[in-house]
Amino acid sequence: MERKLDYRKTLLLGFGFFAISITWSVYNAFMPVLLGNFLESSALIGFIMTIDNYFALFIQPAVGFYSDGINTRFGRRMPFIMIGMPLAAVFMALIPNHFNLTSLVIFLVLMNLSMSLYRSPVIALMPDITYMEHRSKANSIINFMGGIGSLIAYVIGSRLFKYGEGYPFYLSAVLIVIAFTVLFMNIKERRDVIGYEKAEEKRDFVTGVKTALKDRNTTFLLFAICSWFIGFNGVETFFTRYGSLYLGVDPSVSAFTLSFISLSFLIFAIPAGLIGTKIGKRNTIRIGVAGVIALMIAVYFVKPGNPNAITIIRGLFLLVGFSWACININSYPLVADMSPLGLLGTYTGVYYLFSSIANIVSPPLLGLIVDTFGFSIMFLYGAFFFILAFVFMTMVKDKRAELNGGE
């Protein structure tokens, strides 16, 4: 009997990714502006922006693995979602109500801690409720929902920001609550999870990392993932300040410009999954990485004196969104394809470990480079790390991945 993908269930689960995406998009676009009201150093702002990734190194893997072993009437993942999502909404709404730098940092730390409680369980639900052969399609649908979240953050959030710095954060808080309600009412783990009583074998995180790094192909893939996230995260984090301080445009204009990546990603999310199925995940990723390299170099040559600078960058960002979709839609399924039997959850944790390391390294590193050389260097920085990612991807060869469409 043919096993089919439950599109309705996958779409409803996508609301969890929608909430994650809109929260981080608002956080990355507007938090540097709030911090900039108190701080001048881009390096220090970049360091503060990495706090969520320090939590991701320790709390998210621990929560993910612990959720494998519990057994409640709500399931394994939902208890963490029930705690984390409402708290994230509360602290997201409190961030713009800070009264000094200390209170702002406290609120953003508590928001990040709340996000760490539910992010891994939401992510783990996708393979929980999806047959292995349909996970690429499911990932494209879920990322489509995430793209909608980012688009709302940049398009509506940038408009709201003109009327008050707090409005994008309030919008995010309300949408987190709505997304939680949809998840809680429609995803019932004991009914929806495939093989609920046959959970994967429990492994500790350190052993999982060692197992993954013993395989050279997995190691090269993880290094590629780390490299492209360093390149992308740094540019995304500082683009609002890049626009205002280098190009001389209003921060709301910069934030709206980021929406062109989100719009393109949204349009091409599902096609990128289909392309990955047709020509292979690795080939699709390589095409995407090469595209981002060329486009970031092109943005570098767009200078402040050009009256059409923002228009040109927006056009290039549409193509960046397509290339980023080719990368992001296919990377996690490729990691899953490389996972030995019984280690899918562990490899998922390793995937997010390496992306978190990238997000810890990139903002302060780029901030330091910007403080030293200026914002003109920013897109060359991004291109350099995508070139590294391309080099690592050329070294990825894995027979298990080829058998599952990874070539």
PDB file of N, CA and C in Angstrom, residues 290-368:
ATOM      1  N   ALA A 290      26.324  28.388  -5.446  1.00  0.00           N
ATOM      2  CA  ALA A 290      26.984  29.142  -6.525  1.00  0.00           C
ATOM      3  C   ALA A 290      26.200  30.409  -6.851  1.00  0.00           C
ATOM      4  N   GLY A 291      24.878  30.311  -6.840  1.00  0.00           N
ATOM      5  CA  GLY A 291      24.048  31.483  -7.111  1.00  0.00           C
ATOM      6  C   GLY A 291      24.227  32.576  -6.071  1.00  0.00           C
ATOM      7  N   VAL A 292      24.254  32.203  -4.797  1.00  0.00           N
ATOM      8  CA  VAL A 292      24.425  33.198  -3.728  1.00  0.00           C
ATOM      9  C   VAL A 292      25.785  33.879  -3.834  1.00  0.00           C
ATOM     10  N   ILE A 293      26.825  33.113  -4.154  1.00  0.00           N
ATOM     11  CA  ILE A 293      28.170  33.691  -4.319  1.00  0.00           C
ATOM     12  C   ILE A 293      28.140  34.811  -5.365  1.00  0.00           C
ATOM     13  N   ALA A 294      27.590  34.499  -6.534  1.00  0.00           N
ATOM     14  CA  ALA A 294      27.544  35.483  -7.626  1.00  0.00           C
ATOM     15  C   ALA A 294      26.722  36.706  -7.239  1.00  0.00           C
ATOM     16  N   LEU A 295      25.616  36.489  -6.556  1.00  0.00           N
ATOM     17  CA  LEU A 295      24.706  37.585  -6.220  1.00  0.00           C
ATOM     18  C   LEU A 295      25.272  38.487  -5.133  1.00  0.00           C
ATOM     19  N   MET A 296      25.964  37.904  -4.141  1.00  0.00           N
ATOM     20  CA  MET A 296      26.567  38.730  -3.100  1.00  0.00           C
ATOM     21  C   MET A 296      27.700  39.589  -3.660  1.00  0.00           C
ATOM     22  N   ILE A 297      28.450  39.032  -4.581  1.00  0.00           N
ATOM     23  CA  ILE A 297      29.492  39.831  -5.232  1.00  0.00           C
ATOM     24  C   ILE A 297      28.854  40.973  -6.031  1.00  0.00           C
ATOM     25  N   ALA A 298      27.726  40.691  -6.669  1.00  0.00           N
ATOM     26  CA  ALA A 298      27.023  41.731  -7.427  1.00  0.00           C
ATOM     27  C   ALA A 298      26.539  42.848  -6.506  1.00  0.00           C
ATOM     28  N   VAL A 299      25.992  42.500  -5.329  1.00  0.00           N
ATOM     29  CA  VAL A 299      25.530  43.518  -4.371  1.00  0.00           C
ATOM     30  C   VAL A 299      26.699  44.376  -3.894  1.00  0.00           C
ATOM     31  N   TYR A 300      27.865  43.775  -3.743  1.00  0.00           N
ATOM     32  CA  TYR A 300      29.051  44.505  -3.297  1.00  0.00           C
ATOM     33  C   TYR A 300      29.349  45.694  -4.218  1.00  0.00           C
ATOM     34  N   PHE A 301      29.075  45.542  -5.515  1.00  0.00           N
ATOM     35  CA  PHE A 301      29.383  46.592  -6.479  1.00  0.00           C
ATOM     36  C   PHE A 301      28.286  47.664  -6.558  1.00  0.00           C
ATOM     37  N   VAL A 302      27.217  47.512  -5.772  1.00  0.00           N
ATOM     38  CA  VAL A 302      26.185  48.546  -5.701  1.00  0.00           C
ATOM     39  C   VAL A 302      26.600  49.535  -4.615  1.00  0.00           C
ATOM     40  N   LYS A 303      26.945  50.748  -5.007  1.00  0.00           N
ATOM     41  CA  LYS A 303      27.535  51.719  -4.096  1.00  0.00           C
ATOM     42  C   LYS A 303      26.506  52.762  -3.646  1.00  0.00           C
ATOM     43  N   PRO A 304      26.779  53.460  -2.518  1.00  0.00           N
ATOM     44  CA  PRO A 304      25.826  54.417  -1.953  1.00  0.00           C
ATOM     45  C   PRO A 304      25.419  55.545  -2.894  1.00  0.00           C
ATOM     46  N   GLY A 305      26.321  55.992  -3.774  1.00  0.00           N
ATOM     47  CA  GLY A 305      25.999  57.108  -4.652  1.00  0.00           C
ATOM     48  C   GLY A 305      24.992  56.776  -5.740  1.00  0.00           C
ATOM     49  N   ASN A 306      24.713  55.505  -5.934  1.00  0.00           N
ATOM     50  CA  ASN A 306      23.783  55.088  -6.993  1.00  0.00           C
ATOM     51  C   ASN A 306      22.347  55.379  -6.563  1.00  0.00           C
ATOM     52  N   PRO A 307      21.610  56.236  -7.304  1.00  0.00           N
ATOM     53  CA  PRO A 307      20.235  56.573  -6.902  1.00  0.00           C
ATOM     54  C   PRO A 307      19.283  55.372  -6.967  1.00  0.00           C
ATOM     55  N   ASN A 308      19.671  54.354  -7.707  1.00  0.00           N
ATOM     56  CA  ASN A 308      18.828  53.154  -7.835  1.00  0.00           C
ATOM     57  C   ASN A 308      19.353  51.988  -6.991  1.00  0.00           C
ATOM     58  N   ALA A 309      20.199  52.291  -6.003  1.00  0.00           N
ATOM     59  CA  ALA A 309      20.875  51.244  -5.231  1.00  0.00           C
ATOM     60  C   ALA A 309      19.880  50.263  -4.605  1.00  0.00           C
ATOM     61  N   ILE A 310      18.874  50.781  -3.915  1.00  0.00           N
ATOM     62  CA  ILE A 310      17.922  49.904  -3.226  1.00  0.00           C
ATOM     63  C   ILE A 310      17.116  49.082  -4.225  1.00  0.00           C
ATOM     64  N   THR A 311      16.732  49.694  -5.338  1.00  0.00           N
ATOM     65  CA  THR A 311      15.973  48.967  -6.364  1.00  0.00           C
ATOM     66  C   THR A 311      16.793  47.811  -6.932  1.00  0.00           C
ATOM     67  N   ILE A 312      18.067  48.077  -7.215  1.00  0.00           N
ATOM     68  CA  ILE A 312      18.947  47.027  -7.743  1.00  0.00           C
ATOM     69  C   ILE A 312      19.123  45.904  -6.735  1.00  0.00           C
ATOM     70  N   ILE A 313      19.365  46.286  -5.464  1.00  0.00           N
ATOM     71  CA  ILE A 313      19.562  45.283  -4.414  1.00  0.00           C
ATOM     72  C   ILE A 313      18.309  44.441  -4.237  1.00  0.00           C
ATOM     73  N   ARG A 314      17.141  45.056  -4.321  1.00  0.00           N
ATOM     74  CA  ARG A 314      15.891  44.298  -4.192  1.00  0.00           C
ATOM     75  C   ARG A 314      15.754  43.271  -5.312  1.00  0.00           C
ATOM     76  N   GLY A 315      16.145  43.653  -6.520  1.00  0.00           N
ATOM     77  CA  GLY A 315      16.109  42.699  -7.632  1.00  0.00           C
ATOM     78  C   GLY A 315      17.068  41.538  -7.420  1.00  0.00           C
ATOM     79  N   LEU A 316      18.273  41.850  -6.931  1.00  0.00           N
ATOM     80  CA  LEU A 316      19.245  40.796  -6.646  1.00  0.00           C
ATOM     81  C   LEU A 316      18.774  39.908  -5.502  1.00  0.00           C
ATOM     82  N   PHE A 317      18.108  40.508  -4.532  1.00  0.00           N
ATOM     83  CA  PHE A 317      17.608  39.739  -3.385  1.00  0.00           C
ATOM     84  C   PHE A 317      16.525  38.742  -3.790  1.00  0.00           C
ATOM     85  N   LEU A 318      15.761  39.055  -4.831  1.00  0.00           N
ATOM     86  CA  LEU A 318      14.783  38.080  -5.333  1.00  0.00           C
ATOM     87  C   LEU A 318      15.491  36.811  -5.798  1.00  0.00           C
ATOM     88  N   LEU A 319      16.633  36.991  -6.469  1.00  0.00           N
ATOM     89  CA  LEU A 319      17.403  35.835  -6.930  1.00  0.00           C
ATOM     90  C   LEU A 319      18.105  35.140  -5.769  1.00  0.00           C
ATOM     91  N   VAL A 320      18.532  35.904  -4.761  1.00  0.00           N
ATOM     92  CA  VAL A 320      19.121  35.302  -3.562  1.00  0.00           C
ATOM     93  C   VAL A 320      18.098  34.383  -2.891  1.00  0.00           C
ATOM     94  N   GLY A 321      16.852  34.819  -2.830  1.00  0.00           N
ATOM     95  CA  GLY A 321      15.803  34.009  -2.205  1.00  0.00           C
ATOM     96  C   GLY A 321      15.628  32.673  -2.897  1.00  0.00           C
ATOM     97  N   PHE A 322      15.679  32.675  -4.244  1.00  0.00           N
ATOM     98  CA  PHE A 322      15.585  31.414  -4.994  1.00  0.00           C
ATOM     99  C   PHE A 322      16.772  30.508  -4.667  1.00  0.00           C
ATOM    100  N   SER A 323      17.973  31.075  -4.684  1.00  0.00           N
ATOM    101  CA  SER A 323      19.172  30.279  -4.398  1.00  0.00           C
ATOM    102  C   SER A 323      19.158  29.758  -2.975  1.00  0.00           C
ATOM    103  N   TRP A 324      18.723  30.593  -2.038  1.00  0.00           N
ATOM    104  CA  TRP A 324      18.661  30.191  -0.633  1.00  0.00           C
ATOM    105  C   TRP A 324      17.647  29.081  -0.428  1.00  0.00           C
ATOM    106  N   ALA A 325      16.552  29.099  -1.184  1.00  0.00           N
ATOM    107  CA  ALA A 325      15.563  28.023  -1.113  1.00  0.00           C
ATOM    108  C   ALA A 325      16.173  26.704  -1.566  1.00  0.00           C
ATOM    109  N   CYS A 326      16.952  26.740  -2.655  1.00  0.00           N
ATOM    110  CA  CYS A 326      17.606  25.517  -3.141  1.00  0.00           C
ATOM    111  C   CYS A 326      18.510  24.914  -2.068  1.00  0.00           C
ATOM    112  N   ILE A 327      19.161  25.768  -1.283  1.00  0.00           N
ATOM    113  CA  ILE A 327      20.054  25.308  -0.224  1.00  0.00           C
ATOM    114  C   ILE A 327      19.265  24.816   0.979  1.00  0.00           C
ATOM    115  N   ASN A 328      18.411  25.680   1.480  1.00  0.00           N
ATOM    116  CA  ASN A 328      17.789  25.447   2.792  1.00  0.00           C
ATOM    117  C   ASN A 328      16.750  24.339   2.775  1.00  0.00           C
ATOM    118  N   ILE A 329      16.029  24.202   1.671  1.00  0.00           N
ATOM    119  CA  ILE A 329      14.989  23.178   1.582  1.00  0.00           C
ATOM    120  C   ILE A 329      15.599  21.782   1.558  1.00  0.00           C
ATOM    121  N   ASN A 330      16.785  21.650   0.971  1.00  0.00           N
ATOM    122  CA  ASN A 330      17.358  20.328   0.747  1.00  0.00           C
ATOM    123  C   ASN A 330      18.437  19.928   1.752  1.00  0.00           C
ATOM    124  N   SER A 331      18.929  20.866   2.567  1.00  0.00           N
ATOM    125  CA  SER A 331      20.066  20.550   3.444  1.00  0.00           C
ATOM    126  C   SER A 331      19.681  19.622   4.598  1.00  0.00           C
ATOM    127  N   TYR A 332      18.594  19.927   5.300  1.00  0.00           N
ATOM    128  CA  TYR A 332      18.219  19.045   6.414  1.00  0.00           C
ATOM    129  C   TYR A 332      17.823  17.650   5.930  1.00  0.00           C
ATOM    130  N   PRO A 333      17.010  17.516   4.856  1.00  0.00           N
ATOM    131  CA  PRO A 333      16.739  16.162   4.352  1.00  0.00           C
ATOM    132  C   PRO A 333      17.997  15.412   3.933  1.00  0.00           C
ATOM    133  N   LEU A 334      19.022  16.116   3.421  1.00  0.00           N
ATOM    134  CA  LEU A 334      20.270  15.452   3.048  1.00  0.00           C
ATOM    135  C   LEU A 334      20.998  14.933   4.281  1.00  0.00           C
ATOM    136  N   VAL A 335      20.985  15.721   5.353  1.00  0.00           N
ATOM    137  CA  VAL A 335      21.557  15.245   6.621  1.00  0.00           C
ATOM    138  C   VAL A 335      20.813  14.007   7.091  1.00  0.00           C
ATOM    139  N   ALA A 336      19.478  14.038   6.999  1.00  0.00           N
ATOM    140  CA  ALA A 336      18.676  12.891   7.422  1.00  0.00           C
ATOM    141  C   ALA A 336      18.980  11.657   6.567  1.00  0.00           C
ATOM    142  N   ASP A 337      19.205  11.859   5.251  1.00  0.00           N
ATOM    143  CA  ASP A 337      19.559  10.744   4.367  1.00  0.00           C
ATOM    144  C   ASP A 337      20.864  10.082   4.793  1.00  0.00           C
ATOM    145  N   MET A 338      21.790  10.858   5.316  1.00  0.00           N
ATOM    146  CA  MET A 338      23.092  10.336   5.714  1.00  0.00           C
ATOM    147  C   MET A 338      23.068   9.668   7.083  1.00  0.00           C
ATOM    148  N   SER A 339      21.989   9.836   7.802  1.00  0.00           N
ATOM    149  CA  SER A 339      21.905   9.305   9.158  1.00  0.00           C
ATOM    150  C   SER A 339      21.809   7.778   9.152  1.00  0.00           C
ATOM    151  N   PRO A 340      22.659   7.086   9.951  1.00  0.00           N
ATOM    152  CA  PRO A 340      22.496   5.643  10.121  1.00  0.00           C
ATOM    153  C   PRO A 340      21.177   5.345  10.831  1.00  0.00           C
ATOM    154  N   LEU A 341      20.718   4.121  10.723  1.00  0.00           N
ATOM    155  CA  LEU A 341      19.484   3.729  11.391  1.00  0.00           C
ATOM    156  C   LEU A 341      19.598   3.974  12.888  1.00  0.00           C
ATOM    157  N   GLY A 342      18.569   4.569  13.447  1.00  0.00           N
ATOM    158  CA  GLY A 342      18.533   4.811  14.880  1.00  0.00           C
ATOM    159  C   GLY A 342      19.194   6.092  15.326  1.00  0.00           C
ATOM    160  N   LEU A 343      19.727   6.881  14.368  1.00  0.00           N
ATOM    161  CA  LEU A 343      20.425   8.109  14.746  1.00  0.00           C
ATOM    162  C   LEU A 343      19.830   9.358  14.091  1.00  0.00           C
ATOM    163  N   LEU A 344      18.606   9.273  13.595  1.00  0.00           N
ATOM    164  CA  LEU A 344      18.001  10.420  12.928  1.00  0.00           C
ATOM    165  C   LEU A 344      17.857  11.606  13.881  1.00  0.00           C
ATOM    166  N   GLY A 345      17.373  11.345  15.078  1.00  0.00           N
ATOM    167  CA  GLY A 345      17.232  12.430  16.051  1.00  0.00           C
ATOM    168  C   GLY A 345      18.560  13.046  16.426  1.00  0.00           C
ATOM    169  N   THR A 346      19.574  12.205  16.573  1.00  0.00           N
ATOM    170  CA  THR A 346      20.904  12.698  16.906  1.00  0.00           C
ATOM    171  C   THR A 346      21.469  13.550  15.782  1.00  0.00           C
ATOM    172  N   TYR A 347      21.327  13.107  14.538  1.00  0.00           N
ATOM    173  CA  TYR A 347      21.827  13.875  13.410  1.00  0.00           C
ATOM    174  C   TYR A 347      21.070  15.195  13.263  1.00  0.00           C
ATOM    175  N   THR A 348      19.790  15.200  13.615  1.00  0.00           N
ATOM    176  CA  THR A 348      19.036  16.457  13.614  1.00  0.00           C
ATOM    177  C   THR A 348      19.641  17.427  14.611  1.00  0.00           C
ATOM    178  N   GLY A 349      19.989  16.917  15.790  1.00  0.00           N
ATOM    179  CA  GLY A 349      20.630  17.755  16.806  1.00  0.00           C
ATOM    180  C   GLY A 349      21.972  18.281  16.337  1.00  0.00           C
ATOM    181  N   VAL A 350      22.744  17.441  15.642  1.00  0.00           N
ATOM    182  CA  VAL A 350      24.052  17.856  15.130  1.00  0.00           C
ATOM    183  C   VAL A 350      23.885  18.936  14.064  1.00  0.00           C
ATOM    184  N   TYR A 351      22.873  18.787  13.218  1.00  0.00           N
ATOM    185  CA  TYR A 351      22.579  19.793  12.190  1.00  0.00           C
ATOM    186  C   TYR A 351      22.368  21.163  12.824  1.00  0.00           C
ATOM    187  N   TYR A 352      21.530  21.219  13.867  1.00  0.00           N
ATOM    188  CA  TYR A 352      21.246  22.500  14.511  1.00  0.00           C
ATOM    189  C   TYR A 352      22.405  22.972  15.378  1.00  0.00           C
ATOM    190  N   LEU A 353      23.232  22.047  15.851  1.00  0.00           N
ATOM    191  CA  LEU A 353      24.435  22.439  16.570  1.00  0.00           C
ATOM    192  C   LEU A 353      25.358  23.240  15.658  1.00  0.00           C
ATOM    193  N   PHE A 354      25.598  22.750  14.442  1.00  0.00           N
ATOM    194  CA  PHE A 354      26.514  23.432  13.538  1.00  0.00           C
ATOM    195  C   PHE A 354      25.937  24.742  13.014  1.00  0.00           C
ATOM    196  N   SER A 355      24.631  24.788  12.799  1.00  0.00           N
ATOM    197  CA  SER A 355      24.032  26.057  12.381  1.00  0.00           C
ATOM    198  C   SER A 355      24.083  27.070  13.523  1.00  0.00           C
ATOM    199  N   SER A 356      23.955  26.594  14.766  1.00  0.00           N
ATOM    200  CA  SER A 356      24.033  27.491  15.921  1.00  0.00           C
ATOM    201  C   SER A 356      25.444  28.022  16.122  1.00  0.00           C
ATOM    202  N   ILE A 357      26.440  27.162  15.908  1.00  0.00           N
ATOM    203  CA  ILE A 357      27.835  27.622  15.985  1.00  0.00           C
ATOM    204  C   ILE A 357      28.057  28.751  14.980  1.00  0.00           C
ATOM    205  N   ALA A 358      27.524  28.569  13.768  1.00  0.00           N
ATOM    206  CA  ALA A 358      27.660  29.605  12.741  1.00  0.00           C
ATOM    207  C   ALA A 358      27.024  30.910  13.191  1.00  0.00           C
ATOM    208  N   ASN A 359      25.847  30.816  13.775  1.00  0.00           N
ATOM    209  CA  ASN A 359      25.136  32.015  14.185  1.00  0.00           C
ATOM    210  C   ASN A 359      25.768  32.682  15.401  1.00  0.00           C
ATOM    211  N   ILE A 360      26.540  31.924  16.181  1.00  0.00           N
ATOM    212  CA  ILE A 360      27.303  32.508  17.285  1.00  0.00           C
ATOM    213  C   ILE A 360      28.520  33.257  16.753  1.00  0.00           C
ATOM    214  N   VAL A 361      29.185  32.652  15.790  1.00  0.00           N
ATOM    215  CA  VAL A 361      30.439  33.208  15.260  1.00  0.00           C
ATOM    216  C   VAL A 361      30.189  34.444  14.403  1.00  0.00           C
ATOM    217  N   SER A 362      29.142  34.412  13.574  1.00  0.00           N
ATOM    218  CA  SER A 362      29.030  35.388  12.497  1.00  0.00           C
ATOM    219  C   SER A 362      28.749  36.827  12.935  1.00  0.00           C
ATOM    220  N   PRO A 363      27.720  37.116  13.746  1.00  0.00           N
ATOM    221  CA  PRO A 363      27.455  38.538  14.049  1.00  0.00           C
ATOM    222  C   PRO A 363      28.619  39.283  14.700  1.00  0.00           C
ATOM    223  N   PRO A 364      29.264  38.717  15.754  1.00  0.00           N
ATOM    224  CA  PRO A 364      30.397  39.470  16.311  1.00  0.00           C
ATOM    225  C   PRO A 364      31.583  39.544  15.360  1.00  0.00           C
ATOM    226  N   LEU A 365      31.809  38.483  14.565  1.00  0.00           N
ATOM    227  CA  LEU A 365      32.905  38.501  13.608  1.00  0.00           C
ATOM    228  C   LEU A 365      32.674  39.572  12.553  1.00  0.00           C
ATOM    229  N   LEU A 366      31.475  39.585  11.969  1.00  0.00           N
ATOM    230  CA  LEU A 366      31.172  40.605  10.967  1.00  0.00           C
ATOM    231  C   LEU A 366      31.142  41.987  11.605  1.00  0.00           C
ATOM    232  N   GLY A 367      30.619  42.069  12.838  1.00  0.00           N
ATOM    233  CA  GLY A 367      30.609  43.355  13.537  1.00  0.00           C
ATOM    234  C   GLY A 367      32.008  43.910  13.711  1.00  0.00           C
ATOM    235  N   LEU A 368      32.953  43.049  14.077  1.00  0.00           N
ATOM    236  CA  LEU A 368      34.347  43.467  14.241  1.00  0.00           C
ATOM    237  C   LEU A 368      34.942  43.910  12.907  1.00  0.00           C
TER     238      LEU A 368
END
